[in-house]
């Protein structure tokens, strides 16, 4: 391992040296200008208070596919530097976003994943930080009964830890006159399927050659697996998540480069409910009929198809209030219903 490489036996790794000489100007500019900025992002979904968030990867919480090509160039370069120095080039980024906290927008204890192959990388971006401002990243034992470590957000400091470790961003004090800004790479090393459904989906997609078909970003396989994970992260029913992970294998009114497979392939492998949604998604005039609520589609199918379309558009960074006001609103409401 290199001089800066992380010993994987360590629970929490921090360093002020890895990025000491790295020019962060383009990174800071990218965070200020790129991505989708929202207020109210929840660090803990069970607590109804949030903070500022800027999404770059548009990926589900359980995503297992490389999102390098989905993030801005400045962040790609930064990730390459970190990957080489910390992970010896062996990790892939599966999510990427920035958080911002001000006084009154504290974080809450949570974990980032249940997959043991996943790690979280935090980069602190405030050029000046005083200890009395608070804002530490606080780590807890598994039972959340003891604090095991605490990291001050000093400039260019990097913290790396398993995503299964409970942690939070501590509150900022009222005398803090700035916004606490952090950039996160959620990364994985040879991620394994979290369920039999995911393993079955990935095997099927590779068997039909979806990993050899180009898509807008990466391959069709990568896009479909990411859509599956977005829906799984929304707590969509298994059959909806699977249908989302197969939504264009028969082709759609927009996507025509689908695999050459039998019309019954999905039915035989995944059953009638999944096949019904995949077949319907492939034949309707979408996204128009889902944005405008075509009354020829049953209420149950409409809800399921809209979930799939929202995940499909979100993965491609196209789900926005201007172009799809009804689907955008639905995506916010659906998360509450599915929860």
XYZ file of C-alpha atoms in Angstrom:
339
model
C 0.000 0.000 0.000
C 1.039 3.576 -0.584
C 2.003 5.910 2.216
C -1.524 7.295 2.487
C -3.447 4.086 1.834
C -6.108 3.119 4.324
C -5.539 0.009 6.397
C -8.864 -1.784 5.969
C -8.559 -3.116 9.502
C -9.060 0.424 10.810
C -12.643 1.329 11.638
C -12.328 5.061 10.989
C -9.532 6.663 8.985
C -8.833 10.393 8.954
C -6.095 12.301 7.179
C -5.056 15.889 6.579
C -2.335 14.760 4.170
C -4.208 12.992 1.357
C -5.621 16.231 -0.108
C -3.092 18.651 1.403
C -1.718 19.735 -1.982
C -4.894 19.206 -4.001
C -6.396 22.327 -5.601
C -10.029 22.348 -4.468
C -11.147 25.452 -6.400
C -12.861 23.507 -9.207
C -14.477 21.172 -6.676
C -15.927 24.046 -4.660
C -17.115 25.743 -7.868
C -18.773 22.528 -9.055
C -20.631 22.110 -5.769
C -21.868 25.697 -6.068
C -23.035 25.417 -9.687
C -23.738 21.770 -10.594
C -26.140 19.172 -9.264
C -29.651 19.388 -7.879
C -29.873 21.520 -4.725
C -32.762 20.920 -2.323
C -33.597 21.774 1.266
C -35.079 19.188 3.594
C -32.847 16.199 2.803
C -33.146 13.701 5.673
C -30.042 12.105 7.140
C -32.401 9.844 9.105
C -35.663 9.032 7.319
C -37.464 8.450 10.599
C -36.915 12.056 11.687
C -38.855 14.742 9.765
C -36.133 17.415 9.725
C -33.539 17.943 7.062
C -30.691 20.008 5.681
C -29.382 21.302 2.371
C -28.295 18.660 -0.134
C -26.811 18.760 -3.624
C -27.180 15.505 -5.551
C -24.636 14.616 -8.261
C -25.075 10.894 -8.880
C -28.900 10.561 -8.897
C -28.642 7.058 -7.453
C -30.634 5.022 -4.959
C -29.466 4.453 -1.391
C -28.600 0.825 -2.172
C -27.015 1.417 -5.589
C -24.178 -0.947 -6.520
C -23.196 0.428 -9.939
C -20.309 2.794 -10.731
C -21.540 6.405 -11.036
C -18.181 7.935 -12.075
C -19.531 9.015 -15.452
C -22.593 10.650 -13.877
C -20.740 13.170 -11.729
C -19.117 16.482 -12.787
C -15.592 16.356 -14.177
C -14.071 18.173 -11.187
C -15.493 15.555 -8.837
C -14.355 12.724 -11.105
C -10.775 14.015 -10.873
C -11.009 14.321 -7.107
C -12.391 10.800 -6.809
C -9.523 9.388 -8.903
C -7.031 11.038 -6.530
C -8.791 9.618 -3.467
C -9.297 6.172 -4.957
C -5.633 5.811 -5.800
C -4.335 7.069 -2.449
C -6.895 5.481 -0.136
C -8.204 2.377 -1.915
C -5.318 1.606 -4.301
C -7.746 2.102 -7.198
C -9.985 -0.795 -6.147
C -13.177 1.056 -5.166
C -16.060 2.394 -7.257
C -18.275 5.351 -6.335
C -21.916 4.285 -6.023
C -23.283 7.648 -4.808
C -21.977 11.212 -4.681
C -23.509 14.320 -3.120
C -22.762 17.362 -0.965
C -24.443 18.405 2.283
C -24.727 21.843 3.841
C -25.698 22.587 7.445
C -26.358 25.870 9.183
C -27.336 26.546 12.780
C -30.639 24.742 13.375
C -30.203 22.136 10.609
C -28.419 19.424 12.542
C -27.894 15.859 11.406
C -29.271 12.755 13.131
C -27.774 9.345 13.836
C -27.941 7.016 10.855
C -26.018 4.445 8.849
C -25.328 4.746 5.130
C -25.720 1.119 4.081
C -26.263 -2.461 5.194
C -23.719 -3.805 2.686
C -20.383 -4.666 4.324
C -18.460 -3.853 1.143
C -19.503 -0.184 1.297
C -17.511 2.711 2.736
C -18.201 6.412 3.122
C -15.683 9.104 2.199
C -16.272 12.589 3.659
C -14.298 15.628 2.469
C -14.574 18.788 4.577
C -14.625 21.980 2.512
C -14.721 24.951 4.892
C -11.433 26.918 4.565
C -11.861 28.136 8.146
C -13.403 26.197 11.004
C -13.350 26.870 14.728
C -13.842 24.050 17.210
C -16.404 26.045 19.191
C -18.650 26.135 16.126
C -19.428 22.413 16.576
C -20.279 20.485 13.410
C -18.165 17.434 14.202
C -18.847 14.111 12.530
C -19.690 11.941 15.519
C -19.408 8.148 15.439
C -21.221 5.661 17.701
C -21.017 1.997 18.589
C -23.496 -0.393 16.970
C -25.987 -0.021 19.819
C -25.639 3.776 19.717
C -24.923 3.861 23.446
C -21.393 5.283 23.277
C -19.465 7.808 21.161
C -16.460 6.055 19.663
C -14.879 8.924 17.715
C -15.422 12.519 16.648
C -13.885 14.379 13.696
C -13.714 18.153 13.377
C -14.489 19.472 9.856
C -11.083 21.011 9.163
C -10.373 22.126 5.593
C -9.335 19.341 3.170
C -9.564 16.780 5.946
C -10.836 13.417 4.760
C -12.652 10.807 6.828
C -13.256 7.249 5.614
C -15.327 4.649 7.444
C -17.528 1.588 6.830
C -21.014 2.677 5.813
C -22.517 0.434 8.475
C -21.102 2.592 11.298
C -23.731 4.829 13.000
C -22.806 8.514 12.740
C -24.188 12.034 12.456
C -23.211 15.638 11.762
C -23.259 17.357 15.153
C -25.274 20.605 15.480
C -23.623 23.928 14.725
C -23.498 26.457 17.547
C -25.398 29.727 17.269
C -22.110 31.635 16.990
C -21.194 29.807 13.780
C -21.465 32.421 11.033
C -21.024 30.142 8.047
C -22.440 27.026 6.396
C -20.788 23.657 7.037
C -20.091 22.045 3.641
C -19.100 18.431 3.075
C -18.717 16.316 -0.050
C -19.508 12.609 0.142
C -18.453 9.684 -1.987
C -20.263 6.489 -1.056
C -17.988 3.775 -2.434
C -17.881 0.013 -2.666
C -15.335 -2.712 -3.296
C -16.820 -5.644 -5.207
C -20.387 -5.050 -3.941
C -22.514 -8.169 -3.552
C -26.286 -8.407 -4.136
C -28.396 -7.478 -1.123
C -31.199 -9.893 -2.006
C -32.078 -12.902 -4.135
C -34.154 -10.573 -6.346
C -31.157 -8.363 -7.086
C -28.945 -11.347 -7.869
C -31.612 -12.848 -10.122
C -32.092 -9.537 -11.960
C -28.365 -9.038 -12.560
C -27.905 -12.596 -13.805
C -30.851 -12.263 -16.197
C -29.661 -8.925 -17.589
C -26.164 -10.251 -18.235
C -27.529 -13.415 -19.838
C -29.506 -11.341 -22.362
C -26.492 -9.140 -23.107
C -27.734 -5.919 -21.510
C -24.182 -5.247 -20.347
C -23.064 -4.969 -23.992
C -25.737 -2.467 -25.079
C -24.853 1.242 -24.779
C -27.231 3.536 -22.942
C -27.214 7.261 -22.309
C -24.758 6.862 -19.407
C -22.856 3.585 -19.429
C -24.623 0.396 -20.480
C -28.258 -0.665 -20.453
C -27.368 -3.118 -17.692
C -26.014 -0.338 -15.469
C -29.031 1.880 -16.102
C -31.525 -0.888 -15.322
C -29.757 -1.968 -12.144
C -29.600 1.646 -10.969
C -33.350 2.033 -11.612
C -33.980 -1.148 -9.616
C -32.029 0.275 -6.695
C -33.825 3.629 -6.827
C -37.157 1.824 -6.528
C -35.879 -0.505 -3.818
C -34.638 2.537 -1.895
C -38.151 4.031 -2.170
C -39.537 0.847 -0.551
C -41.450 -0.001 -3.703
C -42.955 -3.522 -3.762
C -40.552 -6.178 -5.037
C -42.488 -6.699 -8.260
C -42.360 -2.959 -9.028
C -38.623 -2.737 -8.314
C -37.997 -5.752 -10.553
C -40.211 -4.332 -13.306
C -38.236 -1.106 -13.049
C -35.028 -3.082 -13.425
C -36.444 -4.639 -16.610
C -38.529 -1.753 -17.939
C -36.934 -1.488 -21.384
C -35.777 -5.038 -22.144
C -38.655 -5.347 -24.643
C -38.014 -1.805 -25.894
C -40.184 1.294 -25.382
C -41.620 4.086 -27.496
C -38.281 5.886 -26.961
C -35.673 3.151 -26.494
C -35.326 0.835 -29.505
C -31.924 -0.795 -28.918
C -33.325 -3.457 -26.611
C -31.955 -7.007 -26.418
C -33.250 -9.586 -28.882
C -35.237 -11.784 -26.505
C -38.428 -13.823 -26.620
C -41.683 -12.066 -25.704
C -42.136 -14.513 -22.836
C -38.628 -14.151 -21.326
C -39.641 -11.902 -18.432
C -42.826 -13.896 -17.777
C -40.929 -17.159 -17.496
C -38.245 -15.732 -15.208
C -40.101 -13.189 -13.049
C -43.810 -14.035 -13.257
C -46.987 -12.378 -14.553
C -47.082 -9.225 -12.362
C -43.584 -8.131 -13.378
C -44.141 -9.102 -17.001
C -47.416 -7.154 -17.113
C -45.746 -3.921 -16.029
C -42.728 -4.375 -18.313
C -44.982 -5.083 -21.291
C -47.238 -2.124 -20.500
C -44.305 0.242 -19.988
C -42.946 -0.825 -23.371
C -46.136 -0.078 -25.291
C -47.605 3.110 -23.773
C -46.869 6.653 -24.936
C -44.635 7.502 -22.032
C -43.745 9.725 -20.312
C -46.660 11.786 -21.705
C -49.475 9.438 -20.644
C -47.963 9.106 -17.160
C -47.491 12.833 -16.757
C -51.075 13.507 -17.877
C -52.685 10.473 -16.161
C -54.172 8.484 -19.070
C -57.573 7.278 -17.773
C -57.379 4.096 -19.861
C -54.753 2.783 -17.411
C -56.013 1.350 -14.124
C -55.226 3.211 -10.906
C -52.990 0.406 -9.647
C -51.039 0.197 -12.902
C -50.800 3.986 -13.084
C -49.225 4.177 -9.629
C -46.727 1.398 -10.400
C -45.850 2.758 -13.852
C -45.353 6.261 -12.505
C -42.986 4.913 -9.862
C -40.973 3.215 -12.595
C -40.971 6.296 -14.825
C -39.866 8.562 -11.980
C -36.963 6.225 -11.203
C -36.085 6.002 -14.897
C -36.067 9.783 -15.327
C -34.269 10.366 -12.032
C -31.413 8.057 -12.992
C -30.938 10.104 -16.149
C -31.091 13.436 -14.245
C -34.307 14.335 -16.103
C -36.919 14.299 -13.332
C -37.531 17.989 -12.708
C -40.453 20.238 -11.869
C -40.251 22.287 -15.063
C -40.482 19.425 -17.580
C -42.565 16.982 -15.553
C -44.466 18.906 -12.856
C -46.969 16.111 -12.154
C -44.439 13.288 -12.071
C -42.101 15.427 -9.983
C -44.866 16.035 -7.447
C -45.855 12.360 -7.560
C -42.291 11.272 -6.779
C -42.353 13.292 -3.552
C -45.762 11.933 -2.545
C -44.983 8.339 -3.529
C -42.016 8.192 -1.161
C -44.353 9.039 1.743
C -46.952 6.473 0.642
C -44.410 3.693 0.151
C -42.713 4.445 3.450
